[in-house]
Short mmCIF file of N, CA and C and ligand atoms in Angstrom, two decimals:
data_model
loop_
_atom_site.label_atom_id
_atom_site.label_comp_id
_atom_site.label_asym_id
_atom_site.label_seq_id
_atom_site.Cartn_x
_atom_site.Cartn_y
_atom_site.Cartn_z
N UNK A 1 -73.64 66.55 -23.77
CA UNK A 1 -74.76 66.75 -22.83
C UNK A 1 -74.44 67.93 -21.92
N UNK A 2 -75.11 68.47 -21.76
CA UNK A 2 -75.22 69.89 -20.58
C UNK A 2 -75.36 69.81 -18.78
N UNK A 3 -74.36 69.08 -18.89
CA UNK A 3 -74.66 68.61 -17.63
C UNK A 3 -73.39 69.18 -16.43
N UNK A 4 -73.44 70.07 -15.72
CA UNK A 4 -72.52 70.34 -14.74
C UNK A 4 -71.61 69.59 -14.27
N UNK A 5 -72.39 68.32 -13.38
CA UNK A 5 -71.56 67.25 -12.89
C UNK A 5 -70.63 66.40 -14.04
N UNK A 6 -70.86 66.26 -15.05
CA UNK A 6 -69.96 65.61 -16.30
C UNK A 6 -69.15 66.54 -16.60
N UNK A 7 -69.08 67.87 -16.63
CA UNK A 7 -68.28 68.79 -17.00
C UNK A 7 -67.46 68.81 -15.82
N UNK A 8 -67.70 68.90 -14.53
CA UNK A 8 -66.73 68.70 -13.38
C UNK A 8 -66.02 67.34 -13.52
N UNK A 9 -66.57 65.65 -14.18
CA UNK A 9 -66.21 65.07 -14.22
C UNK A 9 -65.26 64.71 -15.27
N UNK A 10 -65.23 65.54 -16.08
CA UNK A 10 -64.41 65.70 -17.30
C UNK A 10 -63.12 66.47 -17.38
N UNK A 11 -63.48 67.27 -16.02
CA UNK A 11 -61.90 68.22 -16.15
C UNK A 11 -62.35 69.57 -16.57
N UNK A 12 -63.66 69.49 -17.54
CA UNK A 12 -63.93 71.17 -18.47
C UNK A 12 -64.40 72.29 -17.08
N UNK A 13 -65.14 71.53 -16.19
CA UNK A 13 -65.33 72.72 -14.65
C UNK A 13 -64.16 72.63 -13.95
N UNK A 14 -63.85 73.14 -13.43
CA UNK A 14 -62.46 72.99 -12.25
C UNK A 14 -63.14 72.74 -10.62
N UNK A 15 -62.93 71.62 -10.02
CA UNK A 15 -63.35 71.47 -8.88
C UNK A 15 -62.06 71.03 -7.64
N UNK A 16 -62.49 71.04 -6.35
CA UNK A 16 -61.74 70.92 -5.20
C UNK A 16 -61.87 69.32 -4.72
N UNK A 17 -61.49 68.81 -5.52
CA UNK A 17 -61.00 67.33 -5.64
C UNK A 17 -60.31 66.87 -4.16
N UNK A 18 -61.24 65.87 -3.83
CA UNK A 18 -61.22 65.01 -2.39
C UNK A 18 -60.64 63.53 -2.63
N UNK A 19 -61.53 63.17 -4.41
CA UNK A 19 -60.97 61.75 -4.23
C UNK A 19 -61.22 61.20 -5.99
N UNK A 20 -60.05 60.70 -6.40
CA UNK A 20 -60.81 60.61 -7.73
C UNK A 20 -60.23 58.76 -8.44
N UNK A 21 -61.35 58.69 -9.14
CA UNK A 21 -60.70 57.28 -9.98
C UNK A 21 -61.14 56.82 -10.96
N UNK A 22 -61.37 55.86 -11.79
CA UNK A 22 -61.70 55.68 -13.12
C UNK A 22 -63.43 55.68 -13.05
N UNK A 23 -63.71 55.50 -11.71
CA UNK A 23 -65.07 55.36 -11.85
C UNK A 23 -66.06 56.42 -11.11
N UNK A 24 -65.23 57.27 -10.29
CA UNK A 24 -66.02 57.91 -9.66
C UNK A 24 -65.35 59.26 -8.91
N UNK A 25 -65.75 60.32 -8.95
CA UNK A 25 -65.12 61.96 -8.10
C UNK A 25 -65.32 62.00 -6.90
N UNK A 26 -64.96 62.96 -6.50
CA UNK A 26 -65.38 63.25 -5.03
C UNK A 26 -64.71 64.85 -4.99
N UNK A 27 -65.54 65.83 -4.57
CA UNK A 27 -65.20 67.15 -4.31
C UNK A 27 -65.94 68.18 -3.47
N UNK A 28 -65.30 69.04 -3.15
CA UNK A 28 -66.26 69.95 -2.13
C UNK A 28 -67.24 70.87 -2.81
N UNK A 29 -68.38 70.63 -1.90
CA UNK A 29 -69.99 71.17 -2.79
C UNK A 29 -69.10 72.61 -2.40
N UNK A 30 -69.96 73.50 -3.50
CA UNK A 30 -69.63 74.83 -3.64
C UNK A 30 -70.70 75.81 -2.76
N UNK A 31 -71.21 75.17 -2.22
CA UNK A 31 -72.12 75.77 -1.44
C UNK A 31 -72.33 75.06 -0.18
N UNK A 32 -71.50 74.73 0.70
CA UNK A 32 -71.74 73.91 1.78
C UNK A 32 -72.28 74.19 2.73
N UNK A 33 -73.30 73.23 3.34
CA UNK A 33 -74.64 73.23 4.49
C UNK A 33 -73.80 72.64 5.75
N UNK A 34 -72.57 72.21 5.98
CA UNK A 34 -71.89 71.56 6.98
C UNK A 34 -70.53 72.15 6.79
N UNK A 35 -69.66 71.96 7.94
CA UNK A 35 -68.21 72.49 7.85
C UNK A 35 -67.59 71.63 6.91
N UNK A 36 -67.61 70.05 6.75
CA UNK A 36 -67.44 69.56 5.65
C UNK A 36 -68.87 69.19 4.69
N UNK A 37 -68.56 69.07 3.15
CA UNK A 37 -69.56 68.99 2.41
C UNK A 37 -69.41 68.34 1.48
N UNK A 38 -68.97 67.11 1.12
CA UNK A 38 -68.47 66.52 -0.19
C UNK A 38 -69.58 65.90 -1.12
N UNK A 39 -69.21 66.16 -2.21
CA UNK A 39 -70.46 65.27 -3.00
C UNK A 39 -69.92 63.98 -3.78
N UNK A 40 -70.25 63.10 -4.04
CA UNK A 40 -69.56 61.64 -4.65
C UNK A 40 -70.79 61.88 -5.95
N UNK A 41 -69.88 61.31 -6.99
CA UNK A 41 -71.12 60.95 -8.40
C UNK A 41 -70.01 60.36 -9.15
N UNK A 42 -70.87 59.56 -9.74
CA UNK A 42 -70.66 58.14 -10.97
C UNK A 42 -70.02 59.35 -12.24
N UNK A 43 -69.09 58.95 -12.46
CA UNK A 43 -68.29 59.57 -13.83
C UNK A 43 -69.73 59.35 -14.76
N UNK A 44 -70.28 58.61 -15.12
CA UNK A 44 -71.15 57.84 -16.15
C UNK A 44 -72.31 58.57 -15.36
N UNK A 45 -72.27 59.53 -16.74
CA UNK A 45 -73.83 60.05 -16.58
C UNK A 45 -74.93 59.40 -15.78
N UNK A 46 -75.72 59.32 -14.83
CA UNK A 46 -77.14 58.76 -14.18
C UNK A 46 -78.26 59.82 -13.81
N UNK A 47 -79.32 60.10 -13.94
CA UNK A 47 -80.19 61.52 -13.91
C UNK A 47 -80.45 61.80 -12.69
N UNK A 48 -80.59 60.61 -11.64
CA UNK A 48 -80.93 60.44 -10.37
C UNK A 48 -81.13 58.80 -10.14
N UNK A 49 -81.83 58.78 -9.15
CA UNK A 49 -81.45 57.36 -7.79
C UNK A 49 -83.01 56.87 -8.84
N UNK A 50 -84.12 57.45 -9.64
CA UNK A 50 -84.63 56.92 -10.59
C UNK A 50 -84.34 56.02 -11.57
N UNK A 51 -83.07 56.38 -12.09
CA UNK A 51 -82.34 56.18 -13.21
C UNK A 51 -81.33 55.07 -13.31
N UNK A 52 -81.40 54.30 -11.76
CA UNK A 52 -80.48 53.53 -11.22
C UNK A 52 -81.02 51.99 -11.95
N UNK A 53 -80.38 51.13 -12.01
CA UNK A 53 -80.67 50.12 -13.04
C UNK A 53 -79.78 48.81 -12.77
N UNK A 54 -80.15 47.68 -13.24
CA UNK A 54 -79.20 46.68 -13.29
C UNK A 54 -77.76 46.74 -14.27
N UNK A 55 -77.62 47.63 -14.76
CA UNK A 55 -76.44 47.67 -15.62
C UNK A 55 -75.51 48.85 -15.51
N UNK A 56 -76.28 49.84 -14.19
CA UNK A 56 -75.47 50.66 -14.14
C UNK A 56 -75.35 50.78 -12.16
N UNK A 57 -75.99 49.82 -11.60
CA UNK A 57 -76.16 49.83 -10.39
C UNK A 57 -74.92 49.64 -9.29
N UNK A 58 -73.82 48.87 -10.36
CA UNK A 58 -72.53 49.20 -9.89
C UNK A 58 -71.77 50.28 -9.22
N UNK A 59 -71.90 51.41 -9.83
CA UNK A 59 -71.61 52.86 -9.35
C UNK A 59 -72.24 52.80 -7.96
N UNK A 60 -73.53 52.89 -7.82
CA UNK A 60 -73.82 53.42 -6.42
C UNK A 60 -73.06 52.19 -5.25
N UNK A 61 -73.49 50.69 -5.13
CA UNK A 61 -72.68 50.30 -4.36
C UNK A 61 -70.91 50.60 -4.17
N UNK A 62 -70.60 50.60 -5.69
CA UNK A 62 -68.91 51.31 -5.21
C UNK A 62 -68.80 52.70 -4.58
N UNK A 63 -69.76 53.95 -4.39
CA UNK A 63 -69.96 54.50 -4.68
C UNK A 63 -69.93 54.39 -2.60
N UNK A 64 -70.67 53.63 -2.46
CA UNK A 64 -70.81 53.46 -0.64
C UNK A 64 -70.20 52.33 -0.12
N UNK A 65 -69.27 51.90 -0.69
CA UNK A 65 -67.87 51.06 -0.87
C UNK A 65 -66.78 52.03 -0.58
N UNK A 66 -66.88 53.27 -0.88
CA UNK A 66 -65.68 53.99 -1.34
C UNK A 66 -66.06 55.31 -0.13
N UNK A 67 -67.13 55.47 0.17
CA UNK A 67 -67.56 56.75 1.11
C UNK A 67 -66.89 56.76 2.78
N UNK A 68 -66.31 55.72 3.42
CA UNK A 68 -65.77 55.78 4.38
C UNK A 68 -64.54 56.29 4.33
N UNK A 69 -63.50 56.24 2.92
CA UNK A 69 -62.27 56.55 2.87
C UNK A 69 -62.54 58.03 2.03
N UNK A 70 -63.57 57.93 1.13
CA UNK A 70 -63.82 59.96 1.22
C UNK A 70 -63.85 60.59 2.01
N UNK A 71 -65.01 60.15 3.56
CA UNK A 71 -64.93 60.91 4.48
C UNK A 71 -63.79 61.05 5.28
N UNK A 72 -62.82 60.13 5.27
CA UNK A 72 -61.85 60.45 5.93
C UNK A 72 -60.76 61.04 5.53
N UNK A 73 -60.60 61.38 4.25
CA UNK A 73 -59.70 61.92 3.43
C UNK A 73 -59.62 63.49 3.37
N UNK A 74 -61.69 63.63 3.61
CA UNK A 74 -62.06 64.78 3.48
C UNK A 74 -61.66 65.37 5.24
N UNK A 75 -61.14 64.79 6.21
CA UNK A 75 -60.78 64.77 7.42
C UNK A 75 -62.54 64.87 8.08
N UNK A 76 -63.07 64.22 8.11
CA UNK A 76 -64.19 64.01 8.88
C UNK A 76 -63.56 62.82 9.63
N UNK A 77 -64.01 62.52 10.96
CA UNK A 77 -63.21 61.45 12.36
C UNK A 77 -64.84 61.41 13.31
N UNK A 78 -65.68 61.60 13.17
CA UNK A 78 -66.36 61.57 14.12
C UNK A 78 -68.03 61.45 13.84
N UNK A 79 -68.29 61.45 12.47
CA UNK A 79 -69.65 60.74 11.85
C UNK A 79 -69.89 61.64 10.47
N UNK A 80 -70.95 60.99 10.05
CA UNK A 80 -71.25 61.74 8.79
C UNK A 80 -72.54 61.47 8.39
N UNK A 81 -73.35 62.16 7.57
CA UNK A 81 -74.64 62.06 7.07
C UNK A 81 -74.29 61.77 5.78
N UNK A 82 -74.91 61.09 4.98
CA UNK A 82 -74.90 60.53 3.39
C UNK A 82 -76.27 60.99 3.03
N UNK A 83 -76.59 61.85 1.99
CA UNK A 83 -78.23 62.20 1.13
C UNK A 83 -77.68 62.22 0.00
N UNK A 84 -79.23 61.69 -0.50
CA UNK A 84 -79.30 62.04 -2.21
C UNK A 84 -80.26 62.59 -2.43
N UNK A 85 -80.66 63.60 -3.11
CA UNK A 85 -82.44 64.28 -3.63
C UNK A 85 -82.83 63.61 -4.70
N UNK A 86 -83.76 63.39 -5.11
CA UNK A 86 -84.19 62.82 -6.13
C UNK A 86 -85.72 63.28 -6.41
N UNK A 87 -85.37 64.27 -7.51
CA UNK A 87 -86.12 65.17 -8.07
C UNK A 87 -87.45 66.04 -7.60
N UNK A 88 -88.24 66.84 -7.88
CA UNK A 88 -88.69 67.95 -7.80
C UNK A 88 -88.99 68.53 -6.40
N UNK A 89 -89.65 67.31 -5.53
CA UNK A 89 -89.97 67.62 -4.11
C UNK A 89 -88.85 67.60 -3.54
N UNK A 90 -87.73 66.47 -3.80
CA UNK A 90 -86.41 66.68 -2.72
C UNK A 90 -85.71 67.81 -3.31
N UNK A 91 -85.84 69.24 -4.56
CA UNK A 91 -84.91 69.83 -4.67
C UNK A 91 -84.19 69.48 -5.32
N UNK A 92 -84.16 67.84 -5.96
CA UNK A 92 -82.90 67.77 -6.81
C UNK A 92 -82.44 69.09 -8.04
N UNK A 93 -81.45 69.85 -7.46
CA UNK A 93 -80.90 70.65 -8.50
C UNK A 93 -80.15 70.22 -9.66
N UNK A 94 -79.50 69.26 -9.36
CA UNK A 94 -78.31 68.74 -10.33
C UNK A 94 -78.81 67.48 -11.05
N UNK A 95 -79.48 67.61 -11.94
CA UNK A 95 -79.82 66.11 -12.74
C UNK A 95 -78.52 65.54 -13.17
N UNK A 96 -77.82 64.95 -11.99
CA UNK A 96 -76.64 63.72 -12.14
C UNK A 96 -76.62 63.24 -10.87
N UNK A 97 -76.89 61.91 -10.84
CA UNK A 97 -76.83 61.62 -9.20
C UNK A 97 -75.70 61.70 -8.70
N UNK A 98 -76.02 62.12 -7.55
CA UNK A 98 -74.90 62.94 -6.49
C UNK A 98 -75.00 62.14 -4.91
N UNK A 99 -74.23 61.88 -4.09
CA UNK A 99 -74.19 61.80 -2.86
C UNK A 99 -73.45 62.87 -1.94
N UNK A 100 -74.40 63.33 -1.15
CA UNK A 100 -73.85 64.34 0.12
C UNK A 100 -72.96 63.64 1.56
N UNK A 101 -71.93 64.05 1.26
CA UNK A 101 -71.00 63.50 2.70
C UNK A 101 -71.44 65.03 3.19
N UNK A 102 -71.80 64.91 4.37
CA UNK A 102 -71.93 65.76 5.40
C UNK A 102 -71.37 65.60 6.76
N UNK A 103 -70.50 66.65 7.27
CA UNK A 103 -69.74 65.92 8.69
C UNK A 103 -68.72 66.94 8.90
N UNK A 104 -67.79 66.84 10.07
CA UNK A 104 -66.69 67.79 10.33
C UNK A 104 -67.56 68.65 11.63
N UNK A 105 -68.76 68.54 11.96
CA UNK A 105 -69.54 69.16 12.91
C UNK A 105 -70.76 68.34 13.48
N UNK A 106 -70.85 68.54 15.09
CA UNK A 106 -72.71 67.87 15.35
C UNK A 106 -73.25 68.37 14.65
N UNK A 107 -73.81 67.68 13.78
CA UNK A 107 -75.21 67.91 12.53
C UNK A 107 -76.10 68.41 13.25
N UNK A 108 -77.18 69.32 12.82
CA UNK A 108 -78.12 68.95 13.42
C UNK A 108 -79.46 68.06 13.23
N UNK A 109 -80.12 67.88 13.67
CA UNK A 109 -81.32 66.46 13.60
C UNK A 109 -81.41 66.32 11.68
N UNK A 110 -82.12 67.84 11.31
CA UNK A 110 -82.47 67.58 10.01
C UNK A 110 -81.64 68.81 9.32
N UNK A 111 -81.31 68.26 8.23
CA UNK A 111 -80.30 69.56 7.44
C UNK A 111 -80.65 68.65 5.81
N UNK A 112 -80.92 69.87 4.85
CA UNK A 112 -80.92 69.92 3.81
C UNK A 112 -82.45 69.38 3.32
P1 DGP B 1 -78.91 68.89 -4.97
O1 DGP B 1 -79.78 69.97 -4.40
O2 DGP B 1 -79.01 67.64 -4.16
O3 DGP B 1 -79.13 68.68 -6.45
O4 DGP B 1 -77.41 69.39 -4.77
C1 DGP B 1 -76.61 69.93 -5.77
C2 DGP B 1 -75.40 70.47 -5.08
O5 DGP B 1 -74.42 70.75 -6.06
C3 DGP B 1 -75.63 71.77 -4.31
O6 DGP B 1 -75.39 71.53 -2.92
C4 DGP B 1 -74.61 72.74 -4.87
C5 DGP B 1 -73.68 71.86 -5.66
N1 DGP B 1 -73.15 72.46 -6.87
C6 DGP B 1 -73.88 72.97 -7.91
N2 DGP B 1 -73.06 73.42 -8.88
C7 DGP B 1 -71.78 73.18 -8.44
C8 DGP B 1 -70.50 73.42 -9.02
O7 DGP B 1 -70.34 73.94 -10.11
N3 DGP B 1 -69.42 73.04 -8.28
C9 DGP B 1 -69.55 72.44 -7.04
N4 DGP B 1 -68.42 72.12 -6.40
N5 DGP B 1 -70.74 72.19 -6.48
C10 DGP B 1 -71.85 72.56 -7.18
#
């Protein structure tokens, strides 16, 4: 499949690895909107927060199970924003669901 995020999750892209494990990555977006910028996604292909299901719905709760010790790994200490886009109006670029850690700075009100 042609998919960016599986190719980062596979090892074939090379990424700036925050947090990794049998089930899920964590690395710095390549284009970051905040001083920190991490994105979290399910090893296991998902298209978006559409695509989410009883058999694969596991991922996202581990997924925000696991986001307090990304952000802190990623050295964020003082809050964070969590987004997901989900498709054409939010911009989703990356058909693989993704979560945005945002933090390391006062945010401002609305970003992204
Ligand atoms: P979204 O607009 O929600 O689909 O966000 C996709 C994000 O993915 C965007 O902030 C940029 C990031 N991104 C796209 N390609 C790459 C890549 O090859 N490496 C990394 N680290 N981030 C990427």
């Amino acid at each position: 499949m042609d998919c960016i995020f599986c190719k980062i999750a596979n090892g074939e892209i090379p990424s700036k690895k925050v947090y990794e494990d049998s089930f899920i990555l964590a690395f710095h977006d390549i284009n970051p909107e905040a001083k920190v910028h991490v994105l979290v996604i399910p090893k296991e292909h998902i298209h978006s927060c559409d695509f989410v299901n009883k058999s694969n719905s596991f991922n996202v709760s581990y997924i925000f199970e696991k986001i307090p010790e990304i952000a802190r790994l990623a050295g964020i200490t003082n809050g964070y924003r969590v987004i997901t886009n989900c498709g054409e109006d939010a911009c989703q670029s990356v058909k693989h669901l993704h979560f945005h850690i945002l933090g390391g700075e006062k945010l401002p009100e609305q970003i992204k």
